[in-house]
Amino acid sequence: MIRRSAIVMGCSAGGITALQRVLPGLDRRLPAPVVVCCHTGSANVSLLVELIGQVSSLPVIEARERARVEPGTVHVAPSGYHLLVEEDLHFSLSVDAKVSFARPSIDVLFETAADAWRERVVGVLMTGANGDGAHGLASIRRNGGYAVVQDPDEAEAKAMPLAGLRIAGADVCLPLDAIAITLNELCLP
Amino acid sequence: MDVEDIEIELFVSAMRLRHGYDFSGYAPASLKRRVQQLVRVHGTGGIGGLIQRVLHEDGFVTAAVEGLSVPVSEMFRDPSVFRALRDKVLPVLASYPQVNIWQAGCAHGQEVYSLAILLQEEGLYERTRIYATDFNDAALAVATEGIYPARDARDWSRGYLEAGGRQSFSDYYSARYEFIRLDPGLRRNVTFFNHNLVTDKVFCEAQLILCRNVLIYFDNALQDRTLGLFRDSLVRGGFLCLGSRENIEFSAVAAEFASVDGALRIYRAGSSARPSTP
């Protein structure tokens, strides 16, 4: 089995609750960076960082332009900017047009993560009321990465996981409470 | 290196060698997305087709530059920044008999008009000259016209008020059909012209430079070059205003700017941040 060395997560409606369920379960020794794109609709991401930082087992910070992608850290995309992972594993931002009505867009994060980490990345698509992220998840799979989709039946909003399954398919489709366990298995030595 | 990355490098070379536009210092991930977008929009079937058109088709370069620069601008984007300009920066500029402002990377010009409104309301506009530059001629043409889709006007009006607007935003435009036309008086002290941050030099001495969300597209070396250009263009104690998520701290010239408002990315030139003496 390939050991995966990076995790990217996308969610929208219901996403904060979902992140609060998944992040506490990640192993504190996780050597992989976790990069999160959540459409919150709010003007400032600091509230989201605070809400998930309170329960996460790993430190949660806002992803910063030019900063290195740090292992064992949860990086959250800032509001109003697309978050991209460069192949030298630094972040970059863009204010290009919205993708699937969203900025930050999960597709943009996932597609650049697929280029940067190839088969080493795990993409996780969870609850949300639109189709953003499905094409990005397909890119991840095309490059040999691993795709996790939240079970649509228990998702607060089904549209996003359903679009993910329809367009990208998944290596595994899981209820929220099983996602962290799987991520630990995929990334821990 | 996969085939697509090689093709992008060839495309970048074609743009540079044939037309003098150098994108080699751009952050690769977003440049790649824009090149892919150009392929889709123009139906060239692939980056190879794009290279052919750039090399052989006169006039296509304008469309290519337009696609690669994807101009994005809003009136009063991040109103708190304009509020801070109004409250903290303009009172200092008011002490100069003549004020020069450089808006670098002005795209479609919305921010230039936002600034003009601010200056007018603070009684500074008459003695201000705004140099609004971009390397994208198509964007500059839109900026010079000052005509925008009416659907944006409501958001802009909210931003205007949050930025401390003293009147009603609708005082500054006339609406017709689906468009609004900004008061042409707002551009009487504005000069729009082509300037490329990658290759061009200093052209003025400014008390304030705004360059928001342009540096995010550049790699470290090009960010350094651009910030150096700004340092050389600013009077001592002059202000620099960047995008709210742009980081100056990784730059070689960071020490030459002092923070006025860290969260809003407003800086002052001169490492000691000595107050200006106009």
Coordinates of C-alpha atoms in Angstrom, one line a residue:
Chain A
M1 CA 0.0 0.0 0.0
I2 CA 1.3 3.5 -0.8
R3 CA 1.8 5.6 2.3
R4 CA 0.0 8.9 1.7
S5 CA 1.8 12.1 2.8
A6 CA -0.8 14.9 2.4
I7 CA -4.6 15.3 3.0
V8 CA -6.9 17.8 1.4
M9 CA -10.4 18.3 2.5
G10 CA -13.4 20.1 1.0
C11 CA -16.8 20.8 2.4
S12 CA -19.5 23.5 2.2
A13 CA -23.0 23.6 3.9
G14 CA -22.7 21.7 7.2
G15 CA -18.9 21.7 6.8
I16 CA -18.0 23.2 10.1
T17 CA -19.8 20.5 12.1
A18 CA -18.3 17.9 9.8
L19 CA -14.8 19.2 10.4
Q20 CA -15.5 19.3 14.2
R21 CA -16.3 15.6 14.0
V22 CA -13.3 14.5 11.8
L23 CA -10.4 16.6 13.0
P24 CA -10.4 15.4 16.7
G25 CA -9.9 11.9 15.5
L26 CA -6.7 12.6 13.6
D27 CA -3.6 11.1 15.3
R28 CA -1.4 13.7 16.9
R29 CA 1.7 12.1 15.3
L30 CA 0.2 12.5 11.8
P31 CA 3.2 13.4 9.6
A32 CA 0.9 14.7 6.8
P33 CA -0.3 18.3 6.3
V34 CA -4.0 18.8 6.2
V35 CA -5.4 21.5 3.9
V36 CA -9.0 22.5 4.3
C37 CA -11.3 24.4 1.9
C38 CA -14.6 25.2 3.4
H39 CA -17.1 27.7 1.9
T40 CA -18.2 29.5 5.0
G41 CA -19.7 32.5 3.2
S42 CA -18.3 34.7 5.9
A43 CA -15.9 37.5 5.2
N44 CA -13.3 36.4 7.7
V45 CA -11.9 32.9 8.1
S46 CA -10.7 33.5 11.6
L47 CA -13.9 32.4 13.2
L48 CA -13.8 29.1 11.3
V49 CA -10.1 28.6 12.4
E50 CA -11.2 29.2 16.0
L51 CA -14.2 26.9 15.9
I52 CA -12.3 23.9 14.5
G53 CA -9.1 24.8 16.3
Q54 CA -10.9 24.3 19.7
V55 CA -11.5 20.6 19.0
S56 CA -8.8 19.6 16.5
S57 CA -6.0 17.3 17.7
L58 CA -3.6 19.1 15.3
P59 CA -2.9 22.9 15.3
V60 CA -5.2 24.8 13.0
I61 CA -4.0 27.9 11.2
E62 CA -5.0 30.1 8.2
A63 CA -3.0 29.1 5.1
R64 CA -0.7 32.0 4.2
E65 CA 0.6 33.1 0.8
R66 CA 4.2 32.0 0.3
A67 CA 4.3 29.9 3.5
R68 CA 5.4 26.3 3.5
V69 CA 2.9 23.5 3.8
E70 CA 3.7 22.2 7.2
P71 CA 3.2 18.6 8.2
G72 CA 1.0 17.8 11.2
T73 CA -0.8 21.1 10.8
V74 CA -4.3 22.0 9.5
H75 CA -4.2 24.9 7.0
V76 CA -7.5 26.6 6.2
A77 CA -8.1 28.5 3.0
P78 CA -8.7 32.2 3.6
S79 CA -12.0 33.7 2.6
G80 CA -12.3 35.4 -0.7
Y81 CA -9.1 33.7 -2.2
H82 CA -8.5 30.5 -4.0
L83 CA -5.8 28.5 -2.2
L84 CA -3.3 26.7 -4.4
V85 CA -0.5 24.3 -3.6
E86 CA 2.6 24.8 -5.6
E87 CA 4.8 21.9 -6.6
D88 CA 7.6 23.2 -4.3
L89 CA 5.0 22.7 -1.5
H90 CA 4.4 26.4 -0.8
F91 CA 0.9 27.9 -0.8
S92 CA -0.1 30.5 -3.3
L93 CA -3.4 32.5 -3.5
S94 CA -5.4 33.9 -6.3
V95 CA -8.5 36.1 -6.8
D96 CA -9.3 34.6 -10.2
A97 CA -13.0 34.3 -11.0
K98 CA -15.1 32.0 -8.8
V99 CA -15.2 28.4 -9.7
S100 CA -18.6 26.7 -9.2
F101 CA -19.7 30.0 -7.6
A102 CA -17.1 29.6 -4.9
R103 CA -13.9 31.3 -4.0
P104 CA -12.1 29.6 -2.3
S105 CA -12.9 26.7 -4.6
I106 CA -12.3 23.1 -3.6
D107 CA -11.7 22.2 -7.3
V108 CA -8.8 24.6 -7.4
L109 CA -7.2 23.3 -4.2
F110 CA -7.7 19.6 -5.2
E111 CA -6.4 20.1 -8.7
T112 CA -3.3 21.8 -7.6
A113 CA -2.8 19.3 -4.8
A114 CA -3.1 16.5 -7.4
D115 CA -0.3 18.1 -9.4
A116 CA 1.9 18.8 -6.3
W117 CA 1.6 15.4 -4.5
R118 CA 0.5 13.0 -7.3
E119 CA -0.3 9.6 -5.7
R120 CA 0.7 10.7 -2.3
V121 CA -2.4 12.8 -1.6
V122 CA -5.7 11.9 -0.1
G123 CA -8.7 14.0 -1.1
V124 CA -11.7 14.1 1.3
L125 CA -15.0 15.4 0.0
M126 CA -17.8 15.9 2.6
T127 CA -21.1 17.6 3.1
G128 CA -22.1 20.5 0.8
A129 CA -25.0 21.8 -1.3
N130 CA -23.2 22.3 -4.6
G131 CA -20.9 20.4 -7.0
D132 CA -17.6 22.1 -6.2
G133 CA -14.8 19.6 -5.6
A134 CA -16.0 16.8 -7.8
H135 CA -13.6 17.6 -10.7
G136 CA -10.8 18.2 -8.3
L137 CA -11.4 14.8 -6.7
A138 CA -11.3 13.3 -10.2
S139 CA -7.9 14.9 -10.8
I140 CA -6.6 13.4 -7.6
R141 CA -7.7 9.9 -8.7
R142 CA -6.3 10.4 -12.2
N143 CA -2.9 11.1 -10.7
G144 CA -3.1 8.0 -8.5
G145 CA -4.2 9.8 -5.3
Y146 CA -6.8 8.3 -2.9
A147 CA -10.3 9.6 -2.7
V148 CA -12.6 9.5 0.3
V149 CA -16.2 10.7 0.0
Q150 CA -18.5 11.1 3.0
D151 CA -21.5 8.7 2.8
P152 CA -24.2 11.0 1.2
D153 CA -27.0 9.4 3.3
E154 CA -25.6 10.8 6.5
A155 CA -24.3 14.1 5.1
E156 CA -26.0 17.3 6.2
A157 CA -26.2 18.3 2.5
K158 CA -25.9 15.4 0.0
A159 CA -25.2 17.3 -3.2
M160 CA -21.4 17.6 -2.8
P161 CA -20.7 13.9 -1.9
L162 CA -23.2 12.8 -4.6
A163 CA -21.5 14.9 -7.3
G164 CA -18.1 13.6 -6.1
L165 CA -19.3 10.0 -6.5
R166 CA -20.9 10.6 -9.8
I167 CA -18.0 12.5 -11.4
A168 CA -14.9 11.1 -9.6
G169 CA -16.0 8.0 -7.9
A170 CA -14.2 7.1 -4.7
D171 CA -11.8 4.7 -3.3
V172 CA -13.9 4.6 -0.2
C173 CA -17.3 6.1 0.9
L174 CA -17.5 6.5 4.7
P175 CA -19.6 7.9 7.5
L176 CA -18.0 10.9 9.2
D177 CA -16.9 9.0 12.2
A178 CA -14.8 6.5 10.2
I179 CA -13.0 9.2 8.1
A180 CA -10.3 10.1 10.7
I181 CA -9.5 6.4 11.4
T182 CA -9.0 5.8 7.7
L183 CA -6.8 8.9 7.2
N184 CA -4.6 7.8 10.1
E185 CA -4.2 4.4 8.5
L186 CA -3.3 5.9 5.2
C187 CA -0.8 8.4 6.5
L188 CA 0.9 6.9 9.6
P189 CA 4.0 4.8 9.1
Chain B
M1 CA 8.5 17.0 -15.6
D2 CA 5.3 16.0 -17.4
V3 CA 4.4 16.9 -20.9
E4 CA 2.0 19.7 -19.9
D5 CA 4.6 21.4 -17.8
I6 CA 7.0 21.3 -20.7
E7 CA 4.3 22.8 -23.0
I8 CA 3.7 25.6 -20.5
E9 CA 7.4 26.4 -20.4
L10 CA 7.4 26.5 -24.2
F11 CA 4.4 28.8 -24.2
V12 CA 6.0 31.1 -21.7
S13 CA 9.1 31.2 -24.0
A14 CA 7.0 32.0 -27.0
M15 CA 5.3 34.9 -25.2
R16 CA 8.6 36.3 -24.1
L17 CA 10.6 35.8 -27.3
R18 CA 7.9 36.8 -29.8
H19 CA 6.1 39.5 -27.8
G20 CA 8.2 40.5 -24.9
Y21 CA 5.7 39.5 -22.2
D22 CA 7.6 37.6 -19.5
F23 CA 5.5 35.3 -17.3
S24 CA 8.5 33.2 -16.1
G25 CA 8.3 34.8 -12.6
Y26 CA 4.7 33.9 -12.1
A27 CA 3.6 31.4 -9.4
P28 CA 3.3 28.2 -11.5
A29 CA 0.1 26.7 -10.2
S30 CA -2.2 29.7 -11.0
L31 CA -0.4 30.4 -14.3
K32 CA -1.1 26.8 -15.3
R33 CA -4.8 27.2 -14.6
R34 CA -4.9 30.3 -16.7
V35 CA -3.1 28.7 -19.6
Q36 CA -5.6 25.8 -19.4
Q37 CA -8.4 28.3 -19.3
L38 CA -7.0 30.1 -22.5
V39 CA -7.0 26.7 -24.3
R40 CA -10.6 26.2 -23.4
V41 CA -11.8 29.7 -24.1
H42 CA -10.1 29.8 -27.5
G43 CA -10.6 26.2 -28.4
T44 CA -7.0 25.7 -29.5
G45 CA -7.3 22.0 -28.7
G46 CA -4.2 22.0 -26.4
I47 CA -1.3 24.2 -25.4
G48 CA 0.5 23.3 -28.7
G49 CA -2.3 25.0 -30.5
L50 CA -2.0 28.0 -28.3
I51 CA 1.7 28.3 -29.0
Q52 CA 0.9 28.2 -32.8
R53 CA -1.5 31.1 -32.5
V54 CA 0.8 33.2 -30.3
L55 CA 3.6 32.7 -32.8
H56 CA 1.8 33.2 -36.0
E57 CA -1.4 35.1 -35.5
D58 CA -1.0 38.9 -35.3
G59 CA -3.2 40.4 -32.7
F60 CA -3.8 37.2 -30.7
V61 CA -1.3 38.3 -28.1
T62 CA -3.8 40.8 -26.8
A63 CA -6.3 38.1 -26.1
A64 CA -3.6 35.9 -24.6
V65 CA -2.4 38.7 -22.2
E66 CA -6.0 39.4 -21.3
G67 CA -6.6 35.7 -20.4
L68 CA -3.4 35.4 -18.5
S69 CA -3.9 38.5 -16.4
V70 CA -7.6 37.8 -15.6
P71 CA -8.3 41.3 -14.3
V72 CA -10.3 41.3 -11.1
S73 CA -11.3 44.5 -9.4
E74 CA -14.2 45.6 -7.3
M75 CA -15.2 49.0 -5.9
F76 CA -14.2 49.3 -2.2
R77 CA -13.0 45.6 -2.0
D78 CA -12.3 45.1 1.8
P79 CA -14.1 48.3 2.9
S80 CA -12.0 48.4 6.1
V81 CA -8.9 49.1 4.0
F82 CA -10.6 52.1 2.4
R83 CA -11.8 53.2 5.8
A84 CA -8.2 53.1 7.1
L85 CA -7.0 55.0 4.0
R86 CA -9.6 57.6 4.7
D87 CA -8.8 57.9 8.4
K88 CA -5.0 57.2 8.6
V89 CA -3.4 57.8 5.3
L90 CA -5.3 60.7 3.6
P91 CA -4.8 63.1 6.6
V92 CA -1.0 62.6 6.1
L93 CA -1.2 63.1 2.4
A94 CA -3.2 66.3 3.0
S95 CA 0.1 67.9 4.2
Y96 CA 1.6 67.7 0.7
P97 CA 0.9 70.5 -1.7
Q98 CA 0.7 68.0 -4.6
V99 CA -0.1 64.3 -4.2
N100 CA 0.9 61.6 -6.5
I101 CA -0.7 58.2 -6.2
W102 CA 0.2 55.1 -8.2
Q103 CA -2.4 52.3 -8.6
A104 CA -0.3 49.4 -9.9
G105 CA -2.2 46.6 -11.6
C106 CA -5.4 48.6 -11.9
A107 CA -7.2 46.0 -14.0
H108 CA -10.7 47.3 -14.9
G109 CA -10.2 50.3 -12.7
Q110 CA -12.9 49.9 -10.1
E111 CA -10.4 50.6 -7.3
V112 CA -9.1 53.7 -9.1
Y113 CA -12.6 55.1 -9.0
S114 CA -13.1 54.1 -5.4
L115 CA -9.9 56.0 -4.6
A116 CA -11.1 59.0 -6.6
I117 CA -14.3 59.1 -4.6
L118 CA -12.4 58.9 -1.3
L119 CA -10.1 61.7 -2.3
Q120 CA -13.0 63.9 -3.5
E121 CA -14.9 63.4 -0.2
E122 CA -11.8 64.3 1.8
G123 CA -11.1 67.4 -0.2
L124 CA -7.9 66.2 -1.7
Y125 CA -8.8 65.3 -5.3
E126 CA -8.0 68.7 -6.8
R127 CA -4.3 68.4 -6.0
T128 CA -4.0 64.7 -6.7
R129 CA -2.7 63.0 -9.7
I130 CA -3.5 59.2 -9.9
Y131 CA -1.3 57.1 -12.2
A132 CA -3.3 53.9 -12.9
T133 CA -1.3 51.3 -14.7
D134 CA -1.7 47.7 -16.0
F135 CA 0.1 45.6 -18.6
N136 CA -3.2 44.5 -20.0
D137 CA -4.4 47.0 -22.7
A138 CA -7.9 45.5 -22.9
A139 CA -8.4 46.0 -19.2
L140 CA -7.0 49.6 -19.4
A141 CA -9.6 50.3 -22.1
V142 CA -12.4 49.2 -19.8
A143 CA -10.9 51.1 -17.0
T144 CA -10.8 54.3 -19.0
E145 CA -14.5 54.0 -20.0
G146 CA -15.6 53.4 -16.4
I147 CA -18.7 51.5 -17.5
Y148 CA -19.6 48.4 -15.4
P149 CA -22.5 45.9 -15.1
A150 CA -25.3 47.3 -13.0
R151 CA -25.7 44.1 -11.1
D152 CA -22.5 44.9 -9.1
A153 CA -23.8 48.3 -8.0
R154 CA -25.6 47.0 -4.9
D155 CA -22.5 45.3 -3.5
W156 CA -20.4 48.3 -4.3
S157 CA -22.9 50.6 -2.6
R158 CA -22.6 48.5 0.6
G159 CA -18.8 48.6 0.4
Y160 CA -18.9 52.4 -0.1
L161 CA -20.9 52.9 3.0
E162 CA -18.8 50.5 5.1
A163 CA -15.7 52.4 3.9
G164 CA -17.2 55.5 5.5
G165 CA -18.9 57.0 2.4
R166 CA -20.4 60.4 3.1
Q167 CA -23.1 60.4 0.5
S168 CA -24.9 57.8 -1.5
F169 CA -22.9 55.7 -3.9
S170 CA -25.6 56.4 -6.6
D171 CA -24.4 60.0 -6.6
Y172 CA -21.3 58.8 -8.5
Y173 CA -22.9 57.1 -11.4
S174 CA -25.7 57.2 -13.9
A175 CA -27.5 54.0 -14.7
R176 CA -28.6 53.0 -18.2
Y177 CA -30.0 49.6 -19.2
E178 CA -27.8 47.0 -17.6
F179 CA -24.9 49.2 -17.0
I180 CA -23.7 52.0 -14.7
R181 CA -21.4 54.7 -15.9
L182 CA -19.2 56.3 -13.3
D183 CA -19.0 60.1 -13.2
P184 CA -16.4 61.0 -15.8
G185 CA -15.3 63.8 -13.4
L186 CA -13.8 61.1 -11.2
R187 CA -11.1 60.5 -13.8
R188 CA -10.1 64.0 -14.7
N189 CA -7.0 63.7 -12.6
V190 CA -6.3 60.1 -13.5
T191 CA -3.8 58.9 -16.1
F192 CA -4.3 55.3 -17.3
F193 CA -1.4 53.8 -19.1
N194 CA 0.5 50.6 -19.8
H195 CA 3.2 49.6 -17.4
N196 CA 4.5 46.1 -16.8
L197 CA 5.7 45.4 -13.3
V198 CA 7.9 42.5 -14.7
T199 CA 9.9 44.6 -17.1
D200 CA 9.3 48.3 -16.7
K201 CA 10.9 50.9 -14.4
V202 CA 10.2 53.6 -12.0
F203 CA 8.3 56.5 -13.6
C204 CA 7.1 58.8 -10.7
E205 CA 7.6 59.8 -7.2
A206 CA 4.5 58.8 -5.2
Q207 CA 3.2 59.5 -1.7
L208 CA 0.9 56.4 -1.9
I209 CA 1.1 53.2 -3.9
L210 CA -1.8 50.7 -4.1
C211 CA -1.1 47.3 -5.5
R212 CA -3.6 44.9 -4.2
N213 CA -3.7 41.2 -5.1
V214 CA -1.1 41.4 -7.8
L215 CA 2.0 40.1 -5.9
I216 CA 0.1 36.9 -5.1
Y217 CA 0.6 35.8 -8.7
F218 CA 4.4 36.4 -8.6
D219 CA 7.2 34.1 -7.3
N220 CA 9.6 35.3 -4.6
A221 CA 12.1 36.9 -7.0
L222 CA 9.5 38.8 -8.9
Q223 CA 7.8 39.9 -5.7
D224 CA 11.2 41.3 -4.6
R225 CA 11.7 43.1 -7.8
T226 CA 8.2 44.7 -7.6
L227 CA 8.6 45.7 -4.0
G228 CA 12.0 47.2 -4.9
L229 CA 10.3 49.2 -7.6
F230 CA 7.7 50.5 -5.1
R231 CA 10.4 51.4 -2.6
D232 CA 12.2 53.4 -5.3
S233 CA 9.0 55.1 -6.3
L234 CA 7.9 56.2 -2.9
V235 CA 8.9 59.3 -1.1
R236 CA 10.4 58.7 2.3
G237 CA 7.4 58.0 4.6
G238 CA 5.2 57.2 1.6
F239 CA 2.5 54.6 2.0
L240 CA 2.2 51.2 0.4
C241 CA -1.1 49.3 0.4
L242 CA -1.2 45.6 -0.5
G243 CA -3.9 43.0 -0.7
S244 CA -5.2 41.8 2.6
R245 CA -3.6 38.4 2.3
E246 CA -0.3 39.4 0.8
N247 CA 2.8 38.8 2.8
I248 CA 5.7 41.2 2.7
E249 CA 7.6 39.4 5.4
F250 CA 9.2 36.8 3.0
S251 CA 10.7 39.5 0.9
A252 CA 14.2 40.8 0.9
V253 CA 13.0 44.4 1.1
A254 CA 10.6 43.7 4.1
A255 CA 13.0 45.6 6.5
E256 CA 12.6 48.7 4.4
F257 CA 8.9 49.0 5.1
A258 CA 7.3 49.6 8.5
S259 CA 3.8 48.4 9.3
V260 CA 1.1 51.1 9.7
D261 CA -1.7 48.6 10.0
G262 CA -0.5 45.0 9.8
A263 CA -3.9 43.3 9.4
L264 CA -4.8 45.7 6.5
R265 CA -1.4 45.5 4.9
I266 CA -0.7 49.2 4.9
Y267 CA 3.1 50.0 5.2
R268 CA 5.3 53.0 5.2
A269 CA 8.6 53.3 3.3
G270 CA 11.8 53.9 5.3
S271 CA 13.0 51.3 7.7
S272 CA 12.8 53.7 10.7
A273 CA 9.3 54.7 9.7
R274 CA 10.2 58.2 10.4
P275 CA 7.3 60.5 10.1
S276 CA 7.3 62.3 6.7
T277 CA 8.4 65.9 6.5
P278 CA 6.6 67.4 3.5

